[in-house]
Coordinates of C-alpha atoms in Angstrom, one line a residue:
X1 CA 37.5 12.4 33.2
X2 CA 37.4 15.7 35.4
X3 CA 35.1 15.3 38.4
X4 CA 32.2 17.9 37.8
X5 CA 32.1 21.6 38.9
X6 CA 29.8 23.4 41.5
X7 CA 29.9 26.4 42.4
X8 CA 29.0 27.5 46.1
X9 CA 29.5 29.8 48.8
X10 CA 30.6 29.6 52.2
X11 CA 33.8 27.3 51.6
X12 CA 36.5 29.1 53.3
X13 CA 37.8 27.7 56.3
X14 CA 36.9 24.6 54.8
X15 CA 39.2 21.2 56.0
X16 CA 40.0 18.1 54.3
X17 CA 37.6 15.6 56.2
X18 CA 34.6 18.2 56.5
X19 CA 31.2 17.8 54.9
X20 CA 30.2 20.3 52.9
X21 CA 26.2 20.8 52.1
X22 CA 25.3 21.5 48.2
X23 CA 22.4 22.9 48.2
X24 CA 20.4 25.5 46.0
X25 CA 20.4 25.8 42.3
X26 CA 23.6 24.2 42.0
X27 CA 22.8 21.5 44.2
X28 CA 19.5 21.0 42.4
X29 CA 21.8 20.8 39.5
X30 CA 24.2 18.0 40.6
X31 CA 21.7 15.7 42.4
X32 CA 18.1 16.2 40.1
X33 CA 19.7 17.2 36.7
X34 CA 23.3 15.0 36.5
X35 CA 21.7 12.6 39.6
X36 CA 25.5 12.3 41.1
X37 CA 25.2 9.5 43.5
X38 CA 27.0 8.6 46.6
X39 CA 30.7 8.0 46.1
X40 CA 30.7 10.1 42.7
X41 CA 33.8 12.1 42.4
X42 CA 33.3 16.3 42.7
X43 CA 34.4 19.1 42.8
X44 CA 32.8 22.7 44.8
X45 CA 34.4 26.0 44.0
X46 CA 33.9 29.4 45.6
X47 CA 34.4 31.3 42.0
X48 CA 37.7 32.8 43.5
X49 CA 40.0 30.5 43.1
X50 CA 39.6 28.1 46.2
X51 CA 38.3 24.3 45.1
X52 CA 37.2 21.3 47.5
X53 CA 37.8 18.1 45.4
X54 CA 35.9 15.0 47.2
X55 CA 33.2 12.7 47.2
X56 CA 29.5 12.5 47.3
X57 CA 28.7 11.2 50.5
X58 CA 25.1 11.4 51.0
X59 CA 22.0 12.9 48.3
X60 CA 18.8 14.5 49.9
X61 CA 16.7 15.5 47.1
X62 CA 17.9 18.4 45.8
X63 CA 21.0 18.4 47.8
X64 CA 23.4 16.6 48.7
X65 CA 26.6 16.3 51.1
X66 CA 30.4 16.5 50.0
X67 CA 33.3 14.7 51.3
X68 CA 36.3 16.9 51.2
X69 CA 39.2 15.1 50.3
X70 CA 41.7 17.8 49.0
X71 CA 41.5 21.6 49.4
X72 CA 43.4 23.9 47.4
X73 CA 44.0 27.1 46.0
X74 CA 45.0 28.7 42.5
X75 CA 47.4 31.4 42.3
X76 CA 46.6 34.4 40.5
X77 CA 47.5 34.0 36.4
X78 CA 50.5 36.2 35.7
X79 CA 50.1 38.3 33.6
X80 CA 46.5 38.3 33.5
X81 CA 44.3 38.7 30.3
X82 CA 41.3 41.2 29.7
X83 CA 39.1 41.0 26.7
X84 CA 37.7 44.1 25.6
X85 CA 34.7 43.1 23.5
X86 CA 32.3 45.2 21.5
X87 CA 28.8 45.2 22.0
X88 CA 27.7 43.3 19.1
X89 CA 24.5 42.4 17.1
X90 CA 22.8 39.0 17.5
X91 CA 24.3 36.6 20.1
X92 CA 28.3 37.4 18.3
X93 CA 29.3 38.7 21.5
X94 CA 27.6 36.2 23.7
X95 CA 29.7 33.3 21.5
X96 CA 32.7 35.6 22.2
X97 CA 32.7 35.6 26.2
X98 CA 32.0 31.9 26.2
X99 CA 34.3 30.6 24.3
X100 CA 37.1 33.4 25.8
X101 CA 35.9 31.7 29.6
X102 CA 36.2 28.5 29.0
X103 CA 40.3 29.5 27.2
X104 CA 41.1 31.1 30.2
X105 CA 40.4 35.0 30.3
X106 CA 40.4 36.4 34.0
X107 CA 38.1 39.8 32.8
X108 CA 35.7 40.8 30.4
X109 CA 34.9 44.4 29.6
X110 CA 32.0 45.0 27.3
X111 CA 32.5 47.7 24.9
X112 CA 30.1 50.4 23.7
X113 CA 31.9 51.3 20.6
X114 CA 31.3 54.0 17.6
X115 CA 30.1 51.3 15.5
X116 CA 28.3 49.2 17.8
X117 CA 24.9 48.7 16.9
X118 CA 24.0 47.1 19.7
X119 CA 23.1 50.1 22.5
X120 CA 23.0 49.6 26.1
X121 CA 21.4 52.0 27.8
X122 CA 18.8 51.9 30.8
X123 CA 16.8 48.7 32.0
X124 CA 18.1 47.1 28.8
X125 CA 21.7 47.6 29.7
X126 CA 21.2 46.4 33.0
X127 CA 19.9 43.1 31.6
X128 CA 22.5 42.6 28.7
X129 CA 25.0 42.9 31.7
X130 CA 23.3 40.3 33.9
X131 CA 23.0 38.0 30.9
X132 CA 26.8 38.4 29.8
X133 CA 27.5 37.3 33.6
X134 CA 25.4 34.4 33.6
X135 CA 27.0 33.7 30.3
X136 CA 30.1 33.6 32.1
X137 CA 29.4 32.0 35.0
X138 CA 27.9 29.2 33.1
X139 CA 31.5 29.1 30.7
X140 CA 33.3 28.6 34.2
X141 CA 31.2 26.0 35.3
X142 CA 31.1 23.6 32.2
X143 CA 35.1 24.1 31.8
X144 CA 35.8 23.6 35.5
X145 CA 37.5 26.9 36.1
X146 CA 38.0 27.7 39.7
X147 CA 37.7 31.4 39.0
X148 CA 34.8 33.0 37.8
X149 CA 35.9 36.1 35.1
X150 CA 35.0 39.5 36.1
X151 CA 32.2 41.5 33.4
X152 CA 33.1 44.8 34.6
X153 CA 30.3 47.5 33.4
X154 CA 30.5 48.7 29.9
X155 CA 33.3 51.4 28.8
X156 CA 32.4 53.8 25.9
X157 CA 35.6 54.9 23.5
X158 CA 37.0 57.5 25.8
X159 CA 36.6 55.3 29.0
X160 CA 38.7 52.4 27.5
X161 CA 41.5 54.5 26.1
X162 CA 41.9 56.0 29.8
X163 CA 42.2 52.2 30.8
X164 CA 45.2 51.9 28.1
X165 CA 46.8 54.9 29.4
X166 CA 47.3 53.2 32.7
X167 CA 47.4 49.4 32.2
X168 CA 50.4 47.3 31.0
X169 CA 49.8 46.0 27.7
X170 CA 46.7 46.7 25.3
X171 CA 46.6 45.1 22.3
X172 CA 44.5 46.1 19.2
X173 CA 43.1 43.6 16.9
X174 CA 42.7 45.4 13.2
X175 CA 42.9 43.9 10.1
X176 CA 45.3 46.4 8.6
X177 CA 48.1 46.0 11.1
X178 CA 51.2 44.8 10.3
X179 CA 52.6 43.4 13.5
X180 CA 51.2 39.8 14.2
X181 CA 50.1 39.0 17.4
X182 CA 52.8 36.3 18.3
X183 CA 55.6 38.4 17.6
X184 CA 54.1 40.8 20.8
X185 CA 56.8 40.9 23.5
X186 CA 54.1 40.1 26.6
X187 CA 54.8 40.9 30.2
X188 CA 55.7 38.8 33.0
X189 CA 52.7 40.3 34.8
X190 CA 49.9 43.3 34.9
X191 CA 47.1 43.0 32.7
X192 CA 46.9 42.4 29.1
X193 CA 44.0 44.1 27.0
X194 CA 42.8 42.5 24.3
X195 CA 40.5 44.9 22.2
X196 CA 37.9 43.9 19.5
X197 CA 35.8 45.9 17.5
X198 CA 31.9 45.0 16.4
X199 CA 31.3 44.3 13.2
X200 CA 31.4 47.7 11.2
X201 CA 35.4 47.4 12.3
X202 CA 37.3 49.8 14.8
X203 CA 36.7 53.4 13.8
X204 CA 40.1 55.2 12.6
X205 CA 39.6 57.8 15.9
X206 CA 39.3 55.4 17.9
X207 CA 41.9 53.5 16.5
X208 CA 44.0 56.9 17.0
X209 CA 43.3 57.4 20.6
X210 CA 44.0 54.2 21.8
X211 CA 47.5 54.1 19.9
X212 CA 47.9 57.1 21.5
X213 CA 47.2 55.6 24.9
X214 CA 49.9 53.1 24.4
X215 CA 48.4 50.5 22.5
X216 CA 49.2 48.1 19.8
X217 CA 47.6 47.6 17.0
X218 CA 48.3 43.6 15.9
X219 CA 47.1 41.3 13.6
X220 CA 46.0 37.7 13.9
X221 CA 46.5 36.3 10.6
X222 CA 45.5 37.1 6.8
X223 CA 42.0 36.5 7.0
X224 CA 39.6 38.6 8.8
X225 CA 37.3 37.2 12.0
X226 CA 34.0 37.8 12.8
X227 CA 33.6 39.8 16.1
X228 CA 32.6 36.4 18.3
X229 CA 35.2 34.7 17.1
X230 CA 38.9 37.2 16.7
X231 CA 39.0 37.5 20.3
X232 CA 39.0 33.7 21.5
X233 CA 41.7 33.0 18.9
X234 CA 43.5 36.2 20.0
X235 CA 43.5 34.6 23.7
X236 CA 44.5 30.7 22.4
X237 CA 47.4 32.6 21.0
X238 CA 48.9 34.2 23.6
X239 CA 47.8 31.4 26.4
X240 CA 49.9 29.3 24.6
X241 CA 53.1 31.8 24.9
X242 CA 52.3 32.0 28.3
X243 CA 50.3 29.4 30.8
X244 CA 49.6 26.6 28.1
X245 CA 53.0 25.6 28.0
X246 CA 53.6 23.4 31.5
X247 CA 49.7 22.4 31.3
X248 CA 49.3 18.4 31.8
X249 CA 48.9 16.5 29.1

């Protein structure tokens, strides 16, 4: 099994040999809440892509000491994939992000769509946002992802098809298209958008301007998804074209 996942600060610069303090929430986490002991295997991550894999070597309450024994870095994915979510009723959108973390997705832009019930605005906005993010962070952790995905502040309609206009590849999900996902010729690099509507569906102006912007409008399959789940499935697809295939068995 994987050695657990911590995230911490502070790690650059750190050397195979060092000991590394834990301490915090996350240490509170590893030594009160899983009770890791001394010699237990583990792993401290910086959210950016840098990992320390070593050992427990000493526990302190709710701290506790690392052993680094390897130190690496992951490259950034190629091309890299954004999910475009709309703001969604009841915790859709919250089952979205997680599940789209622990696939894989490097960004996450929440969506304030024409149809989206769900309205973000003022002190409640603020706190949607913070929540997606600790949604996130928390998808990162359990998966043991090195890299913590971005939640970028909401985009209305107009916002995100100015973001098609100048990224690489943005790709639609709508249940009347007639292009399936898979058959998508995907870049070697840039970003890939991946766009879902809430649950009322993609309005047909929006639909419009974002073809218009340069993007595609694909399907998934012949049945329709709900909001928390089209986008996950939209990622495992196009993971699998693209860093799934040399993953270790």
């Amino acid at each position: 099994m994987t050695a657990p996942l911590f995230f911490a600060d502070d790690l650059a610069g750190s050397r195979v040999g060092d000991l590394v303090l834990l301490a915090g929430e996350e240490g509170r986490h590893a030594a009160v809440v899983r009770r890791l002991t001394a010699g237990e295997p583990i792993q401290l991550a910086d959210g950016g892509g840098l990992v320390l894999t070593g050992v427990v070597e000493t526990v302190d309450g709710p701290s506790l000491q690392v052993r680094i024994q390897q130190v690496r870095r992951e490259a950034d994915p190629a091309p890299a994939f954004t999910l475009v979510q709309a703001l969604a009723k009841g915790d859709r959108d919250d089952q979205a992000i997680e599940a789209a973390t622990e696939l894989g997705v490097d960004t996450i832009v929440p969506w304030q769509a024409d149809r989206s019930i769900v309205q973000w605005r003022g002190p409640r906005g603020e706190r949607a946002l913070a929540k997606w993010r600790s949604v996130v962070r928390a998808a990162a952790k359990q998966s043991r992802r090195a890299t913590i995905p971005v939640v970028e502040a909401p985009v209305d309609s107009k916002g995100l098809a100015r973001r098609t206009s100048s990224g690489r590849l943005t790709l639609v999900l709508h249940e009347e298209a007639t292009t399936p996902i898979s058959a998508v010729d995907l870049p070697a690099d840039g970003e890939v958008l991946v766009v879902v509507g809430p649950e009322g569906g993609i309005s047909p102006a929006e639909l419009a301007a974002l073809t218009e912007a340069g993007a595609i409008s694909v399907r998934l399959g012949h049945t329709v998804l709900r909001s928390s789940s089209a986008g996950p499935a939209a990622l495992a697809v196009l993971l699998a074209r693209t860093r799934w295939t040399d993953a270790p068995h």
